[in-house]
PDB file of C-alpha atoms in Angstrom:
ATOM      1  CA  MET A   1       0.000   0.000   0.000  1.00  0.00           C
ATOM      2  CA  THR A   2       1.003   3.639  -0.216  1.00  0.00           C
ATOM      3  CA  ASP A   3       0.319   7.056   1.278  1.00  0.00           C
ATOM      4  CA  ARG A   4       0.834   8.680  -2.106  1.00  0.00           C
ATOM      5  CA  PRO A   5      -2.076  11.128  -2.522  1.00  0.00           C
ATOM      6  CA  LYS A   6      -4.613  10.580  -5.297  1.00  0.00           C
ATOM      7  CA  SER A   7      -7.013  13.188  -6.618  1.00  0.00           C
ATOM      8  CA  PHE A   8     -10.777  12.803  -6.889  1.00  0.00           C
ATOM      9  CA  GLU A   9     -13.342  14.205  -9.321  1.00  0.00           C
ATOM     10  CA  GLU A  10     -16.374  13.134  -7.300  1.00  0.00           C
ATOM     11  CA  PHE A  11     -17.147  12.694  -3.622  1.00  0.00           C
ATOM     12  CA  TYR A  12     -19.591  11.243  -1.128  1.00  0.00           C
ATOM     13  CA  TYR A  13     -21.511  14.087   0.544  1.00  0.00           C
ATOM     14  CA  LEU A  14     -22.262  13.023   4.096  1.00  0.00           C
ATOM     15  CA  GLN A  15     -25.118  15.464   4.752  1.00  0.00           C
ATOM     16  CA  GLU A  16     -27.235  14.118   1.871  1.00  0.00           C
ATOM     17  CA  ASP A  17     -25.865  10.562   1.568  1.00  0.00           C
ATOM     18  CA  LYS A  18     -25.165  11.108  -2.151  1.00  0.00           C
ATOM     19  CA  ILE A  19     -22.318  11.066  -4.644  1.00  0.00           C
ATOM     20  CA  TYR A  20     -21.634  14.450  -6.293  1.00  0.00           C
ATOM     21  CA  ASP A  21     -19.235  15.721  -8.959  1.00  0.00           C
ATOM     22  CA  ILE A  22     -16.573  18.253  -7.995  1.00  0.00           C
ATOM     23  CA  ASP A  23     -18.381  20.742 -10.283  1.00  0.00           C
ATOM     24  CA  VAL A  24     -20.986  21.174  -7.539  1.00  0.00           C
ATOM     25  CA  VAL A  25     -18.330  22.426  -5.112  1.00  0.00           C
ATOM     26  CA  GLU A  26     -16.686  24.658  -7.734  1.00  0.00           C
ATOM     27  CA  GLU A  27     -20.014  26.365  -8.434  1.00  0.00           C
ATOM     28  CA  TYR A  28     -20.753  26.754  -4.714  1.00  0.00           C
ATOM     29  CA  VAL A  29     -17.320  28.312  -4.061  1.00  0.00           C
ATOM     30  CA  ALA A  30     -17.766  30.705  -6.993  1.00  0.00           C
ATOM     31  CA  ARG A  31     -21.128  31.875  -5.602  1.00  0.00           C
ATOM     32  CA  ASN A  32     -19.862  32.263  -2.036  1.00  0.00           C
ATOM     33  CA  ASN A  33     -16.764  34.449  -2.356  1.00  0.00           C
ATOM     34  CA  GLY A  34     -14.343  31.517  -2.369  1.00  0.00           C
ATOM     35  CA  GLU A  35     -15.770  29.914   0.782  1.00  0.00           C
ATOM     36  CA  ILE A  36     -16.305  26.140   0.780  1.00  0.00           C
ATOM     37  CA  GLY A  37     -18.990  26.453   3.471  1.00  0.00           C
ATOM     38  CA  LYS A  38     -21.264  23.447   4.005  1.00  0.00           C
ATOM     39  CA  TYR A  39     -18.970  21.089   2.122  1.00  0.00           C
ATOM     40  CA  GLU A  40     -15.989  21.495   4.449  1.00  0.00           C
ATOM     41  CA  GLY A  41     -15.508  18.309   6.464  1.00  0.00           C
ATOM     42  CA  ASN A  42     -18.465  16.648   4.720  1.00  0.00           C
ATOM     43  CA  MET A  43     -16.752  15.354   1.565  1.00  0.00           C
ATOM     44  CA  TYR A  44     -15.568  11.754   1.665  1.00  0.00           C
ATOM     45  CA  CYS A  45     -13.985   9.192  -0.642  1.00  0.00           C
ATOM     46  CA  PRO A  46     -16.724   8.142  -3.094  1.00  0.00           C
ATOM     47  CA  GLU A  47     -15.693   4.494  -2.809  1.00  0.00           C
ATOM     48  CA  CYS A  48     -15.162   3.697   0.877  1.00  0.00           C
ATOM     49  CA  ARG A  49     -16.772   6.863   2.316  1.00  0.00           C
ATOM     50  CA  GLU A  50     -14.336   6.943   5.219  1.00  0.00           C
ATOM     51  CA  ALA A  51     -11.405   9.125   4.059  1.00  0.00           C
ATOM     52  CA  ILE A  52     -12.177  12.860   4.342  1.00  0.00           C
ATOM     53  CA  LEU A  53     -11.419  14.991   1.282  1.00  0.00           C
ATOM     54  CA  ALA A  54     -10.287  18.598   0.941  1.00  0.00           C
ATOM     55  CA  PHE A  55     -10.983  20.908  -2.002  1.00  0.00           C
ATOM     56  CA  TRP A  56      -8.115  22.341  -4.062  1.00  0.00           C
ATOM     57  CA  ARG A  57      -8.990  25.289  -6.270  1.00  0.00           C
ATOM     58  CA  LYS A  58      -8.186  25.551  -9.962  1.00  0.00           C
ATOM     59  CA  THR A  59      -4.834  27.136 -10.878  1.00  0.00           C
ATOM     60  CA  SER A  60      -3.182  28.097 -14.155  1.00  0.00           C
ATOM     61  CA  LYS A  61      -1.545  24.656 -14.241  1.00  0.00           C
ATOM     62  CA  LYS A  62      -4.046  22.348 -12.536  1.00  0.00           C
ATOM     63  CA  ARG A  63      -7.805  21.856 -12.651  1.00  0.00           C
ATOM     64  CA  ALA A  64      -9.821  21.881  -9.427  1.00  0.00           C
ATOM     65  CA  HIS A  65      -9.648  18.586  -7.562  1.00  0.00           C
ATOM     66  CA  LEU A  66     -10.147  16.881  -4.222  1.00  0.00           C
ATOM     67  CA  LYS A  67      -7.469  15.183  -2.126  1.00  0.00           C
ATOM     68  CA  ARG A  68      -7.505  13.032   0.975  1.00  0.00           C
ATOM     69  CA  ILE A  69      -6.736  14.844   4.212  1.00  0.00           C
ATOM     70  CA  PRO A  70      -3.498  13.179   5.432  1.00  0.00           C
ATOM     71  CA  SER A  71      -4.871  12.518   8.918  1.00  0.00           C
ATOM     72  CA  SER A  72      -7.802  10.458   7.568  1.00  0.00           C
ATOM     73  CA  LYS A  73      -7.601   6.952   6.143  1.00  0.00           C
ATOM     74  CA  HIS A  74      -9.383   4.906   3.498  1.00  0.00           C
ATOM     75  CA  ARG A  75     -11.078   1.622   4.345  1.00  0.00           C
ATOM     76  CA  GLU A  76      -8.712  -1.344   4.080  1.00  0.00           C
ATOM     77  CA  THR A  77     -10.327  -2.684   0.901  1.00  0.00           C
ATOM     78  CA  CYS A  78     -10.609   0.712  -0.831  1.00  0.00           C
ATOM     79  CA  SER A  79      -8.734   0.779  -4.130  1.00  0.00           C
ATOM     80  CA  TYR A  80      -7.473   4.310  -3.431  1.00  0.00           C
ATOM     81  CA  ASN A  81      -4.996   2.742  -0.989  1.00  0.00           C
ATOM     82  CA  TYR A  82      -2.983   1.241  -3.827  1.00  0.00           C
ATOM     83  CA  GLU A  83      -0.432   2.389  -6.404  1.00  0.00           C
ATOM     84  CA  TYR A  84      -1.499   2.415 -10.044  1.00  0.00           C
ATOM     85  CA  VAL A  85      -0.764  -0.676 -12.122  1.00  0.00           C
ATOM     86  CA  SER A  86       1.580  -0.264 -15.080  1.00  0.00           C
ATOM     87  CA  SER A  87       0.088  -0.058 -18.586  1.00  0.00           C
ATOM     88  CA  LYS A  88       2.219  -3.041 -19.613  1.00  0.00           C
ATOM     89  CA  ARG A  89       0.645  -5.186 -16.899  1.00  0.00           C
ATOM     90  CA  VAL A  90      -2.878  -4.008 -17.775  1.00  0.00           C
ATOM     91  CA  LYS A  91      -2.378  -5.097 -21.382  1.00  0.00           C
ATOM     92  CA  GLU A  92      -0.938  -8.472 -20.313  1.00  0.00           C
ATOM     93  CA  TYR A  93      -3.795  -8.998 -17.872  1.00  0.00           C
ATOM     94  CA  VAL A  94      -6.602  -8.151 -20.297  1.00  0.00           C
ATOM     95  CA  ASP A  95      -5.088 -10.294 -23.058  1.00  0.00           C
ATOM     96  CA  SER A  96      -4.795 -13.255 -20.661  1.00  0.00           C
ATOM     97  CA  LEU A  97      -8.571 -13.351 -20.039  1.00  0.00           C
ATOM     98  CA  THR A  98     -11.177 -15.161 -22.088  1.00  0.00           C
ATOM     99  CA  TYR A  99     -14.141 -13.197 -23.437  1.00  0.00           C
ATOM    100  CA  ASN A 100     -16.341 -14.360 -20.541  1.00  0.00           C
ATOM    101  CA  GLU A 101     -13.664 -13.558 -17.958  1.00  0.00           C
ATOM    102  CA  ILE A 102     -13.099  -9.997 -19.160  1.00  0.00           C
ATOM    103  CA  GLN A 103     -16.859  -9.428 -19.379  1.00  0.00           C
ATOM    104  CA  ASP A 104     -17.249 -10.655 -15.785  1.00  0.00           C
ATOM    105  CA  LYS A 105     -14.495  -8.262 -14.697  1.00  0.00           C
ATOM    106  CA  LEU A 106     -16.090  -5.345 -16.524  1.00  0.00           C
ATOM    107  CA  ASN A 107     -19.508  -6.208 -15.119  1.00  0.00           C
ATOM    108  CA  SER A 108     -18.124  -6.076 -11.567  1.00  0.00           C
ATOM    109  CA  ILE A 109     -16.499  -2.702 -12.292  1.00  0.00           C
ATOM    110  CA  LEU A 110     -19.727  -1.421 -13.869  1.00  0.00           C
ATOM    111  CA  ASN A 111     -21.720  -2.432 -10.790  1.00  0.00           C
ATOM    112  CA  MET A 112     -19.182  -0.688  -8.565  1.00  0.00           C
ATOM    113  CA  LEU A 113     -18.760   2.580 -10.468  1.00  0.00           C
ATOM    114  CA  CYS A 114     -21.982   3.150 -12.413  1.00  0.00           C
ATOM    115  CA  LYS A 115     -24.949   1.788 -10.522  1.00  0.00           C
ATOM    116  CA  GLN A 116     -27.100   3.760  -8.100  1.00  0.00           C
ATOM    117  CA  HIS A 117     -24.995   3.960  -4.956  1.00  0.00           C
ATOM    118  CA  ARG A 118     -26.003   2.223  -1.742  1.00  0.00           C
ATOM    119  CA  PRO A 119     -26.726   4.325   1.338  1.00  0.00           C
ATOM    120  CA  LYS A 120     -23.784   4.233   3.725  1.00  0.00           C
ATOM    121  CA  ALA A 121     -25.872   2.382   6.305  1.00  0.00           C
ATOM    122  CA  GLU A 122     -26.105  -0.585   3.908  1.00  0.00           C
ATOM    123  CA  MET A 123     -22.364  -0.830   3.259  1.00  0.00           C
ATOM    124  CA  VAL A 124     -20.576  -3.820   4.743  1.00  0.00           C
ATOM    125  CA  ASP A 125     -16.949  -3.769   5.864  1.00  0.00           C
ATOM    126  CA  ASN A 126     -15.333  -6.725   4.135  1.00  0.00           C
ATOM    127  CA  SER A 127     -11.805  -5.871   5.260  1.00  0.00           C
ATOM    128  CA  ASP A 128     -10.374  -9.363   4.931  1.00  0.00           C
ATOM    129  CA  GLY A 129      -6.916  -8.669   3.533  1.00  0.00           C
ATOM    130  CA  ASP A 130      -6.626 -12.093   1.868  1.00  0.00           C
ATOM    131  CA  ASN A 131      -9.708 -11.445  -0.254  1.00  0.00           C
ATOM    132  CA  THR A 132      -9.198  -7.762  -1.042  1.00  0.00           C
ATOM    133  CA  GLN A 133      -8.664  -8.421  -4.747  1.00  0.00           C
ATOM    134  CA  LYS A 134     -11.916 -10.418  -4.958  1.00  0.00           C
ATOM    135  CA  GLN A 135     -13.840  -7.731  -3.093  1.00  0.00           C
ATOM    136  CA  ASN A 136     -12.595  -4.858  -5.258  1.00  0.00           C
ATOM    137  CA  PRO A 137     -12.652  -5.363  -9.058  1.00  0.00           C
ATOM    138  CA  MET A 138     -10.409  -2.322  -9.610  1.00  0.00           C
ATOM    139  CA  LEU A 139      -7.439  -4.261  -8.237  1.00  0.00           C
ATOM    140  CA  ILE A 140      -5.173  -6.659 -10.126  1.00  0.00           C
ATOM    141  CA  VAL A 141      -1.901  -8.405  -9.258  1.00  0.00           C
ATOM    142  CA  GLU A 142       1.416  -7.083 -10.540  1.00  0.00           C
ATOM    143  CA  ARG A 143       4.857  -8.640 -10.093  1.00  0.00           C
ATOM    144  CA  LYS A 144       7.254  -6.271  -8.311  1.00  0.00           C
ATOM    145  CA  GLU A 145      10.728  -7.169  -7.047  1.00  0.00           C
ATOM    146  CA  ASN A 146      10.028 -10.926  -7.068  1.00  0.00           C
ATOM    147  CA  ALA A 147       6.764 -10.512  -5.173  1.00  0.00           C
ATOM    148  CA  ASP A 148       3.098 -10.316  -6.172  1.00  0.00           C
ATOM    149  CA  VAL A 149       1.488  -7.060  -5.081  1.00  0.00           C
ATOM    150  CA  LEU A 150      -1.943  -5.554  -5.622  1.00  0.00           C
ATOM    151  CA  ARG A 151      -2.176  -2.528  -7.887  1.00  0.00           C
ATOM    152  CA  VAL A 152      -5.172  -0.422  -8.901  1.00  0.00           C
ATOM    153  CA  LEU A 153      -6.502   0.486 -12.331  1.00  0.00           C
ATOM    154  CA  ARG A 154      -6.726   4.172 -13.138  1.00  0.00           C
ATOM    155  CA  ARG A 155     -10.276   5.501 -13.533  1.00  0.00           C
ATOM    156  CA  LYS A 156     -11.848   8.412 -15.400  1.00  0.00           C
ATOM    157  CA  ARG A 157     -15.470   9.492 -15.791  1.00  0.00           C
ATOM    158  CA  LEU A 158     -16.396  10.070 -19.408  1.00  0.00           C
ATOM    159  CA  ASN A 159     -18.289  13.285 -18.679  1.00  0.00           C
ATOM    160  CA  ALA A 160     -15.378  14.793 -16.738  1.00  0.00           C
ATOM    161  CA  TRP A 161     -12.829  17.169 -18.255  1.00  0.00           C
ATOM    162  CA  ILE A 162     -10.354  15.160 -20.348  1.00  0.00           C
ATOM    163  CA  ASP A 163      -7.176  16.468 -21.965  1.00  0.00           C
ATOM    164  CA  LYS A 164      -3.547  15.489 -22.553  1.00  0.00           C
ATOM    165  CA  SER A 165      -2.724  16.005 -18.879  1.00  0.00           C
ATOM    166  CA  ASP A 166      -4.645  12.767 -18.209  1.00  0.00           C
ATOM    167  CA  GLY A 167      -1.895  10.875 -20.021  1.00  0.00           C
ATOM    168  CA  GLU A 168      -2.121   7.938 -22.378  1.00  0.00           C
ATOM    169  CA  GLY A 169      -1.860   5.039 -19.928  1.00  0.00           C
ATOM    170  CA  PHE A 170      -4.495   2.306 -19.729  1.00  0.00           C
ATOM    171  CA  THR A 171      -7.498   3.538 -17.771  1.00  0.00           C
ATOM    172  CA  VAL A 172     -11.017   2.429 -16.842  1.00  0.00           C
ATOM    173  CA  PHE A 173     -13.379   4.925 -18.496  1.00  0.00           C
ATOM    174  CA  TYR A 174     -16.929   4.832 -17.168  1.00  0.00           C
ATOM    175  CA  GLY A 175     -20.215   6.651 -16.861  1.00  0.00           C
ATOM    176  CA  LYS A 176     -23.728   7.117 -18.166  1.00  0.00           C
ATOM    177  CA  VAL A 177     -23.828   7.646 -21.922  1.00  0.00           C
ATOM    178  CA  LYS A 178     -25.901   7.485 -25.060  1.00  0.00           C
ATOM    179  CA  LEU A 179     -24.475   5.558 -28.004  1.00  0.00           C
ATOM    180  CA  GLY A 180     -24.429   5.745 -31.778  1.00  0.00           C
ATOM    181  CA  ILE A 181     -22.900   3.783 -34.648  1.00  0.00           C
ATOM    182  CA  SER A 182     -21.002   5.170 -37.608  1.00  0.00           C
ATOM    183  CA  LYS A 183     -19.369   3.204 -40.393  1.00  0.00           C
ATOM    184  CA  LYS A 184     -16.785   3.761 -43.077  1.00  0.00           C
ATOM    185  CA  ALA A 185     -15.778   1.821 -46.162  1.00  0.00           C
ATOM    186  CA  LYS A 186     -12.369   1.443 -47.786  1.00  0.00           C
ATOM    187  CA  ILE A 187     -10.726  -0.593 -50.496  1.00  0.00           C
ATOM    188  CA  ASN A 188      -8.228  -3.245 -49.478  1.00  0.00           C
ATOM    189  CA  LYS A 189      -4.972  -2.299 -51.210  1.00  0.00           C
ATOM    190  CA  ASP A 190      -3.891  -5.914 -51.556  1.00  0.00           C
ATOM    191  CA  THR A 191      -7.110  -7.492 -52.831  1.00  0.00           C
ATOM    192  CA  GLY A 192      -8.960  -4.513 -54.279  1.00  0.00           C
ATOM    193  CA  GLU A 193     -12.047  -5.615 -52.348  1.00  0.00           C
ATOM    194  CA  PRO A 194     -14.130  -3.124 -50.337  1.00  0.00           C
ATOM    195  CA  TYR A 195     -14.476  -3.580 -46.599  1.00  0.00           C
ATOM    196  CA  THR A 196     -16.523  -1.855 -43.904  1.00  0.00           C
ATOM    197  CA  PHE A 197     -15.480  -0.927 -40.384  1.00  0.00           C
ATOM    198  CA  TYR A 198     -17.426   0.616 -37.521  1.00  0.00           C
ATOM    199  CA  PHE A 199     -17.073   3.173 -34.739  1.00  0.00           C
ATOM    200  CA  LEU A 200     -19.045   3.252 -31.493  1.00  0.00           C
ATOM    201  CA  GLU A 201     -19.962   6.883 -30.826  1.00  0.00           C
ATOM    202  CA  ILE A 202     -20.254   8.082 -27.241  1.00  0.00           C
ATOM    203  CA  PHE A 203     -22.451  10.983 -26.065  1.00  0.00           C
ATOM    204  CA  THR A 204     -22.340  12.385 -22.526  1.00  0.00           C
ATOM    205  CA  GLN A 205     -24.666  14.737 -20.664  1.00  0.00           C
ATOM    206  CA  ASN A 206     -23.497  18.232 -19.717  1.00  0.00           C
ATOM    207  CA  ARG A 207     -24.537  20.316 -16.711  1.00  0.00           C
ATOM    208  CA  GLN A 208     -27.499  21.721 -18.668  1.00  0.00           C
ATOM    209  CA  GLY A 209     -28.840  18.216 -19.286  1.00  0.00           C
ATOM    210  CA  GLU A 210     -27.930  18.197 -22.994  1.00  0.00           C
ATOM    211  CA  TRP A 211     -26.408  15.123 -24.621  1.00  0.00           C
ATOM    212  CA  LYS A 212     -23.285  16.052 -26.582  1.00  0.00           C
ATOM    213  CA  TYR A 213     -20.888  14.032 -28.724  1.00  0.00           C
ATOM    214  CA  ARG A 214     -17.843  13.086 -26.624  1.00  0.00           C
ATOM    215  CA  THR A 215     -15.676  10.606 -28.534  1.00  0.00           C
ATOM    216  CA  ASN A 216     -15.686   7.351 -30.486  1.00  0.00           C
ATOM    217  CA  ILE A 217     -14.121   3.910 -30.301  1.00  0.00           C
ATOM    218  CA  TYR A 218     -12.860   1.993 -33.308  1.00  0.00           C
ATOM    219  CA  ARG A 219     -14.610  -1.390 -33.475  1.00  0.00           C
ATOM    220  CA  GLY A 220     -13.233  -2.830 -36.723  1.00  0.00           C
ATOM    221  CA  GLY A 221     -15.697  -5.321 -38.175  1.00  0.00           C
ATOM    222  CA  ILE A 222     -17.821  -5.377 -35.002  1.00  0.00           C
ATOM    223  CA  LYS A 223     -21.155  -3.601 -35.282  1.00  0.00           C
ATOM    224  CA  ASP A 224     -22.429  -3.217 -31.724  1.00  0.00           C
ATOM    225  CA  GLU A 225     -26.147  -3.651 -31.128  1.00  0.00           C
ATOM    226  CA  ILE A 226     -27.464  -0.474 -29.560  1.00  0.00           C
ATOM    227  CA  LYS A 227     -30.691   1.467 -29.147  1.00  0.00           C
ATOM    228  CA  LYS A 228     -30.869   5.159 -29.902  1.00  0.00           C
ATOM    229  CA  ASP A 229     -31.965   7.530 -27.142  1.00  0.00           C
ATOM    230  CA  VAL A 230     -31.381   4.866 -24.502  1.00  0.00           C
ATOM    231  CA  VAL A 231     -29.086   5.678 -21.576  1.00  0.00           C
ATOM    232  CA  TYR A 232     -26.382   3.108 -20.907  1.00  0.00           C
ATOM    233  CA  ASN A 233     -23.895   2.458 -18.132  1.00  0.00           C
ATOM    234  CA  ILE A 234     -20.552   1.812 -19.805  1.00  0.00           C
ATOM    235  CA  VAL A 235     -17.072   0.690 -18.753  1.00  0.00           C
ATOM    236  CA  ILE A 236     -14.036   0.601 -21.029  1.00  0.00           C
ATOM    237  CA  ILE A 237     -10.429  -0.428 -20.487  1.00  0.00           C
ATOM    238  CA  GLY A 238      -8.352   1.562 -22.936  1.00  0.00           C
ATOM    239  CA  TYR A 239      -6.134   4.588 -23.427  1.00  0.00           C
ATOM    240  CA  LEU A 240      -6.532   8.110 -24.786  1.00  0.00           C
ATOM    241  CA  ASP A 241      -5.382   8.916 -28.315  1.00  0.00           C
ATOM    242  CA  PHE A 242      -5.224  12.622 -29.224  1.00  0.00           C
ATOM    243  CA  GLU A 243      -4.423  12.197 -32.917  1.00  0.00           C
ATOM    244  CA  TYR A 244      -8.014  13.139 -33.799  1.00  0.00           C
ATOM    245  CA  LYS A 245      -9.865  15.904 -31.925  1.00  0.00           C
ATOM    246  CA  PRO A 246     -11.028  15.979 -29.257  1.00  0.00           C
ATOM    247  CA  PHE A 247      -9.679  12.474 -28.568  1.00  0.00           C
ATOM    248  CA  THR A 248     -10.460   8.824 -29.200  1.00  0.00           C
ATOM    249  CA  ILE A 249     -10.239   5.815 -26.915  1.00  0.00           C
ATOM    250  CA  ARG A 250      -8.195   2.819 -28.012  1.00  0.00           C
ATOM    251  CA  LEU A 251      -9.337  -0.433 -26.405  1.00  0.00           C
ATOM    252  CA  ALA A 252      -6.914  -2.753 -24.606  1.00  0.00           C
ATOM    253  CA  ASN A 253      -8.465  -5.372 -26.899  1.00  0.00           C
ATOM    254  CA  CYS A 254     -11.781  -5.719 -28.716  1.00  0.00           C
ATOM    255  CA  ASN A 255     -13.442  -7.353 -25.676  1.00  0.00           C
ATOM    256  CA  ALA A 256     -12.460  -4.638 -23.182  1.00  0.00           C
ATOM    257  CA  ILE A 257     -15.800  -2.817 -23.293  1.00  0.00           C
ATOM    258  CA  LYS A 258     -19.197  -3.431 -21.739  1.00  0.00           C
ATOM    259  CA  PHE A 259     -22.390  -1.376 -21.768  1.00  0.00           C
ATOM    260  CA  GLN A 260     -25.739  -2.048 -20.204  1.00  0.00           C
ATOM    261  CA  GLU A 261     -29.067  -0.240 -20.343  1.00  0.00           C
ATOM    262  CA  THR A 262     -29.778   1.709 -17.182  1.00  0.00           C
ATOM    263  CA  ASN A 263     -32.915   0.919 -15.268  1.00  0.00           C
ATOM    264  CA  LYS A 264     -34.093   4.509 -15.598  1.00  0.00           C
ATOM    265  CA  LYS A 265     -37.457   4.007 -13.898  1.00  0.00           C
ATOM    266  CA  LEU A 266     -35.783   2.380 -10.902  1.00  0.00           C
ATOM    267  CA  GLU A 267     -33.156   5.129 -10.664  1.00  0.00           C
ATOM    268  CA  GLU A 268     -35.814   7.849 -10.851  1.00  0.00           C
ATOM    269  CA  THR A 269     -37.797   6.127  -8.090  1.00  0.00           C
ATOM    270  CA  VAL A 270     -34.709   5.929  -5.856  1.00  0.00           C
ATOM    271  CA  ALA A 271     -33.850   9.576  -6.557  1.00  0.00           C
ATOM    272  CA  LYS A 272     -37.353  10.761  -5.626  1.00  0.00           C
ATOM    273  CA  ALA A 273     -37.276   8.698  -2.433  1.00  0.00           C
ATOM    274  CA  GLU A 274     -34.021  10.407  -1.448  1.00  0.00           C
ATOM    275  CA  GLU A 275     -35.350  13.960  -1.994  1.00  0.00           C
TER     276      GLU A 275
END
């Protein structure tokens, strides 16, 4: 494990038992003469909800972010305790899995990162060190200095700010999205035969509730089955490519993506019950 600080783009707000984006705090601070007010001491790690977070304002070199207060600690099984896994190991790991195995892994990550969060009262402390990897799908084993150690996958919400400062290492991209399909055709230079390839288009929702084009993913000969105007939870293991604006996501391999229709009626019911 490590005490190396990690930054956060979302947080668990104790007073309302909800997960919020950092944008909410930025807007509050802007409206209240730079004061953090009601959020101070009430922002916690969005995963374990035990480590207290502090707000760091935007500068000319860094975007606004949240960091763990050094005197507070994450839960034992929280993935934020661990160093990031190397991109080389991520690629090796993904390629070693069968289609069903990688889909199971992605499904566990999707359930952890995308689904309606459980109230803190329902969370169970499963801090059995021997089973930490099984309890937290964001962790994988990496060989370091002749020993197996747990490392964590990087994560990034698809509707968050993304630019070159996020790097090009393998990352878990996730969030609620709408999807589209585009296709292109070319002529094979060797055979002279035409061939078709597809892109999965990703749309995310902005603060005004509008769905805007975000990026696409090259799918080769795979034409994903999607429904228009349906909201999906999605998880992707891949890396950012800035060759084409604004950016594209390159998959670790063709199986490293999973999307699932959200149960919108259920989520709306839960949201109303919480108001």
